[in-house]
Structures are given as structure tokens and as C-alpha cells.
Tab-separated table of C-alpha atoms and ligand atoms in Angstrom:
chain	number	residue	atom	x	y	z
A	681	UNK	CA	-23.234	69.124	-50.310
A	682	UNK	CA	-24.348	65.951	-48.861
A	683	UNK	CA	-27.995	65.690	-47.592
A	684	UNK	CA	-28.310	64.009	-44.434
A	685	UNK	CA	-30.279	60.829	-44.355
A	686	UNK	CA	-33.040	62.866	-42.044
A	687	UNK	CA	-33.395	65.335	-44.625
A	688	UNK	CA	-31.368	68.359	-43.029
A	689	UNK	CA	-29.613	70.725	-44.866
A	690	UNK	CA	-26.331	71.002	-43.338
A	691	UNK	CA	-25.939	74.368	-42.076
A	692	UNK	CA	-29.210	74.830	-40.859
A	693	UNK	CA	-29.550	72.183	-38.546
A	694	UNK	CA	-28.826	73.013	-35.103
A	695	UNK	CA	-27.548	69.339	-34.445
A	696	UNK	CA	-25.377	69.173	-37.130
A	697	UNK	CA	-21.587	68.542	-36.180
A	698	UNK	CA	-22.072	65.818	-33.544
A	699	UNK	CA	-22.563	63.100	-35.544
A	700	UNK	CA	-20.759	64.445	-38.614
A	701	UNK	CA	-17.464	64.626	-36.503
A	702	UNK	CA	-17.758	60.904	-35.308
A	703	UNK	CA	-14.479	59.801	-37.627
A	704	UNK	CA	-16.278	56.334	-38.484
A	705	UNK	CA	-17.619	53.199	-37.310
A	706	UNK	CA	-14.736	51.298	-35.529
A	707	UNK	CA	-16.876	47.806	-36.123
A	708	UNK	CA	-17.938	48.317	-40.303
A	709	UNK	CA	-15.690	51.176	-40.737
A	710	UNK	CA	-18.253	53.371	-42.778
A	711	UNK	CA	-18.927	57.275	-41.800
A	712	UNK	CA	-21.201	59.326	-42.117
A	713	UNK	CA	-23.482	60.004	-43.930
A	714	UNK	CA	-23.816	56.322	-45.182
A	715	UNK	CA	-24.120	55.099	-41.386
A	716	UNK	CA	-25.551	57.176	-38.637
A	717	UNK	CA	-24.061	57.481	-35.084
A	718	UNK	CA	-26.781	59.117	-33.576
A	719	UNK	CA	-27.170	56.117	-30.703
A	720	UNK	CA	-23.540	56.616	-30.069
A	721	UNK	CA	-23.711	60.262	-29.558
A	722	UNK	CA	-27.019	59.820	-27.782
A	723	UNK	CA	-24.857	57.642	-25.206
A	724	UNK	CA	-22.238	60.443	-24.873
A	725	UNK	CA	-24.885	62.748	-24.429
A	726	UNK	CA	-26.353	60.611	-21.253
A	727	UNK	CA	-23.029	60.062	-19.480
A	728	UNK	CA	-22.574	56.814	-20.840
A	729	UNK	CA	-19.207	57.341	-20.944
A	730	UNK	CA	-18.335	59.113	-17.916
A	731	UNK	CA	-15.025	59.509	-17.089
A	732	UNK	CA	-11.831	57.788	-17.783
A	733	UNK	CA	-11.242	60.673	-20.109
A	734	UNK	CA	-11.330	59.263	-23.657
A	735	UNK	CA	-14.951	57.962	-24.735
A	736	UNK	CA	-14.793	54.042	-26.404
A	737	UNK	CA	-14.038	53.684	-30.728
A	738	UNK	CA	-17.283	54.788	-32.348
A	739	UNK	CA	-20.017	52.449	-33.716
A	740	UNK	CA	-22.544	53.421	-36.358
A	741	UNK	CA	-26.126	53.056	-35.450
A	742	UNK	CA	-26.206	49.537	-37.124
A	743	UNK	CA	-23.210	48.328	-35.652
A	744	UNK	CA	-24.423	49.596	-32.430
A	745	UNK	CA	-26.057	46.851	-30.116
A	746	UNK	CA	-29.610	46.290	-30.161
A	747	UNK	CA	-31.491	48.065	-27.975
A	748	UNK	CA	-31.768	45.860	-24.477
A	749	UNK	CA	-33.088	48.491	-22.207
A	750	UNK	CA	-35.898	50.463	-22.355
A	751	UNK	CA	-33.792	53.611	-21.922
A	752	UNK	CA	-31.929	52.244	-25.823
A	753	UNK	CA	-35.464	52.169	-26.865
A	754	UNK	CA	-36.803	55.240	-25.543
A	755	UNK	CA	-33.706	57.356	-27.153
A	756	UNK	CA	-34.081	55.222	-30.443
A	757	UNK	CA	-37.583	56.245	-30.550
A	758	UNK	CA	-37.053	59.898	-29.301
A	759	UNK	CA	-34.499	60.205	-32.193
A	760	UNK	CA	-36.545	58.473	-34.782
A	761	UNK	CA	-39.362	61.586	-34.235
A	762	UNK	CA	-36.880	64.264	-34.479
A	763	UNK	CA	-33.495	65.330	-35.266
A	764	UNK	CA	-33.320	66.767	-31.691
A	765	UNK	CA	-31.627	65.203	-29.529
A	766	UNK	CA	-33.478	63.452	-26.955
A	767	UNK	CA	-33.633	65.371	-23.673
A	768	UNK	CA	-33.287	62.989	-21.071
A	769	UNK	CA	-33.169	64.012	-17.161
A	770	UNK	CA	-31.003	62.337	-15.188
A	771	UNK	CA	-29.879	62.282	-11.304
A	772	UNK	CA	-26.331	61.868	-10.268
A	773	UNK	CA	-25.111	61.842	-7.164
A	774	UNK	CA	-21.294	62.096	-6.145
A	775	UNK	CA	-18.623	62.236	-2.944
A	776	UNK	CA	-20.138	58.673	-1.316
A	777	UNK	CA	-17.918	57.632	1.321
A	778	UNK	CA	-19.256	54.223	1.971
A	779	UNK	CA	-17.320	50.679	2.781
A	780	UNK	CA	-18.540	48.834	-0.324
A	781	UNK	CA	-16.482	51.148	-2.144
A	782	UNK	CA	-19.230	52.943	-4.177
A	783	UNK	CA	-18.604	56.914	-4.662
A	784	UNK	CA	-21.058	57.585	-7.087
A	785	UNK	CA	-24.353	57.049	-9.052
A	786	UNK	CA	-25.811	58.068	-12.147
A	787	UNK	CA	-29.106	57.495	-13.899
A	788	UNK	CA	-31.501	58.825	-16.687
A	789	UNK	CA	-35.582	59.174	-15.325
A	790	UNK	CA	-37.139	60.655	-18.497
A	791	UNK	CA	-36.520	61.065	-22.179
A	792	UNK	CA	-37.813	63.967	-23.498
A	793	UNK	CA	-41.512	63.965	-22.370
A	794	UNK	CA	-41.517	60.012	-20.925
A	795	UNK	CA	-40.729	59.003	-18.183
A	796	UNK	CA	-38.765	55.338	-17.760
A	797	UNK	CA	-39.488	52.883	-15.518
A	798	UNK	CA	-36.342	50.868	-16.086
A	799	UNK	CA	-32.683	53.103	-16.431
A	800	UNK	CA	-29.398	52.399	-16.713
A	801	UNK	CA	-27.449	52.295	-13.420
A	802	UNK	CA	-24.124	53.247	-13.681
A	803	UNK	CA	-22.479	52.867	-10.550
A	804	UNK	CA	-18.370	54.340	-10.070
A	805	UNK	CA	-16.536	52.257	-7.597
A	806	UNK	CA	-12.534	53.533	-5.903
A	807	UNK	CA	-10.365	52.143	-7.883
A	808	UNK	CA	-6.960	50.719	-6.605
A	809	UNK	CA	-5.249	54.063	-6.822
A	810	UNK	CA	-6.402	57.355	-5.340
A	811	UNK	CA	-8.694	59.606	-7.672
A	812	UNK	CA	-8.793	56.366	-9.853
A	813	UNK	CA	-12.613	54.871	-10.478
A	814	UNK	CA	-13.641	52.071	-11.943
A	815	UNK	CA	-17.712	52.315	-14.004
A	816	UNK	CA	-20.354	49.630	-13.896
A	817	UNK	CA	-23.711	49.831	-15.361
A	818	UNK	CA	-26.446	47.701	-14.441
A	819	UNK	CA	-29.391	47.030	-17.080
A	820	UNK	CA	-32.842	47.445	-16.833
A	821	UNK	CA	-33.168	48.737	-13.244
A	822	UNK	CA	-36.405	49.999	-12.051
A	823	UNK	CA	-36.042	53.687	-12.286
A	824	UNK	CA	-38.102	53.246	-8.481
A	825	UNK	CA	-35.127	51.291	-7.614
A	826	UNK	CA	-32.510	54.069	-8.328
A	827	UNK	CA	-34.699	56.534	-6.915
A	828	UNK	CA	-34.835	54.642	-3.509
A	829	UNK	CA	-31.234	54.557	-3.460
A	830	UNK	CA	-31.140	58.366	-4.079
A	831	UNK	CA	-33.212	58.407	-0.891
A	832	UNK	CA	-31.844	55.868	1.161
A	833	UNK	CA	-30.009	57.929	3.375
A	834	UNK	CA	-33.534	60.215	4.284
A	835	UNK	CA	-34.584	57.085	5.299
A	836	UNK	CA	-31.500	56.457	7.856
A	837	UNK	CA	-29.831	53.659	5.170
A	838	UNK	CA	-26.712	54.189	4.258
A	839	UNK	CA	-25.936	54.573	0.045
A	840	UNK	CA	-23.711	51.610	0.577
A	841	UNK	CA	-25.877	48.893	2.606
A	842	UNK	CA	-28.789	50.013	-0.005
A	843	UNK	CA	-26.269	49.044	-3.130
A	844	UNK	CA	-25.120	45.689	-1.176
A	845	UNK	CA	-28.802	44.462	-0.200
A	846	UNK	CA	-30.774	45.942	-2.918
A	847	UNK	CA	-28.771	46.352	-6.350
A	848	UNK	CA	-25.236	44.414	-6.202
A	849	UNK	CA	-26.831	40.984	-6.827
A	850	UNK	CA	-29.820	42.006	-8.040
A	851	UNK	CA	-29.192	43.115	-11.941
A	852	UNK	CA	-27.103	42.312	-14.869
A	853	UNK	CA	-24.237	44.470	-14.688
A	854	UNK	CA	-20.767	45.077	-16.722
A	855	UNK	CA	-17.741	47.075	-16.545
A	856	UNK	CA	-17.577	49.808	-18.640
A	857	UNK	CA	-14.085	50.280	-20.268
B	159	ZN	ZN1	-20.677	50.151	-38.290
């Protein structure tokens, strides 16, 4: 039996199984347990990959990007403490009719016991065919900034001229694929 690199027997660790059944890196090709994939599963876990059906090829924790966003870092550090996986809170909001095309929102606010003041925004957008969408996520957006767009319409502003005047322009984004 292989120990884990955190020290858990397999077996008795809750947790164990995610990771394990990542099939390998898709960048260095190693598996686990000689590479972790615990930021990759941490991104599943937050809706990261949304949609679209089949999540993207696997990469181990040191293939994986460095951390950019203070949501990377909080889950990084939330994982680093514990096995657990982090428990993050997050707000999503679906079924936007609105002319710039947006339909729906997502966005963390807290990992396990902190709460973020940036997030990742990931915005879907209609795609060209009906029931088709098409994900962007925009980095390091105040987590006030999401919220206010979660409100907008309580404050008679519609989800759509909020993303156009507030958000569109406003952050780093990319498309998700
Ligand atoms: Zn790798």
C-alpha cells in the first residue's frame, strides 16, 4: 500500500479517491502519488469547470499554474493545513435574460473560514446555438464587485448594464475551454 504524501492511510481517509482517480498529469505525465492533483480537484470542486460536460486533461499540482488569484492562494493554503477539502461558499446566479448576452454568474466568497476579497468571476454567455454557452472567468475581481452585481437589480440596474459598465472592460478575463 502506498502512503500518501500527506500521510493518510488509504482507506481511512475520507478524501481519498478524488485525487487518486485523476488518471495523470496531461502536462509531465506522472500520477499519483508522485504528483498531487489536489489544485485540480480543488478547481472541480469550485465550478471551475462548469459545464460543457467533460472537465479539461488533468494537471498535477506542479504542473498546475501558479497561483494568480487570491482565491488559488486561499485553496493552496486551505489544502496545505488539511487534507479536507477546502469549503468554499460560493453564489451563482442563473436564467439572466439580458441583451449583452450574459445568462449566468458564478463566484466563490469564502474558503473555509476566510473570507476573499478578490474571486474568480466566471461569467456564461448564449452561445451561437440554443442551450449552447460559452464560460469566461475574470481574475482577481473584488468579491464587493460580484456582490454588487448580485444586487444590481434591487437597486433597479439591470444584470446586464452592471456587467457592460462595471466588469466587461474592467478585468483580465479568458475563455474557458
Ligand atoms: Zn504534471
Amino acid at each position: 500500500m502506498n502512503a500518501r504524501p500527506d500521510g493518510f492511510a488509504i482507506g481511512q481517509d475520507p478524501e481519498v479517491g478524488k485525487e487518486e482517480k485523476v488518471e495523470g498529469c496531461s502536462k509531465c505525465g506522472r500520477t499519483w502519488p508522485a504528483v498531487r492533483f489536489s489544485r485540480y480537484t480543488a478547481a472541480c470542486n469550485i465550478g471551475e469547470f462548469m459545464l460543457g460536460g467533460e472537465p479539461p486533461p488533468p494537471l498535477c499540482d506542479a504542473c498546475w499554474p501558479k497561483p494568480e488569484s487570491e482565491l488559488d492562494a486561499k485553496i493552496a493554503e486551505a489544502q496545505g493545513v488539511s487534507t479536507a477539502p477546502a469549503l468554499i461558499r460560493s453564489v451563482e446566479v442563473t436564467g439572466i435574460d439580458s441583451r449583452t448576452n450574459v445568462v449566468s454568474f458564478k463566484y466563490a466568497t469564502h474558503v473555509g473560514s476566510s473570507e476573499l476579497l478578490t474571486t474568480l468571476l466566471n461569467v456564461a454567455f448564449k452561445g451561437k446555438n440554443p442551450g449552447e454557452f460559452t464560460w469566461y472567468v475574470y481574475r482577481d475581481v473584488p468579491v464587493a464587485i460580484a456582490e454588487a452585481w448580485f444586487a444590481a437589480p434591487s437597486h433597479g440596474e439591470s444584470y446586464g448594464k452592471f456587467f457592460a459598465a462595471q466588469i466587461k472592460n474592467s478585468y483580465d478575463s479568458e475563455r474557458k475551454v
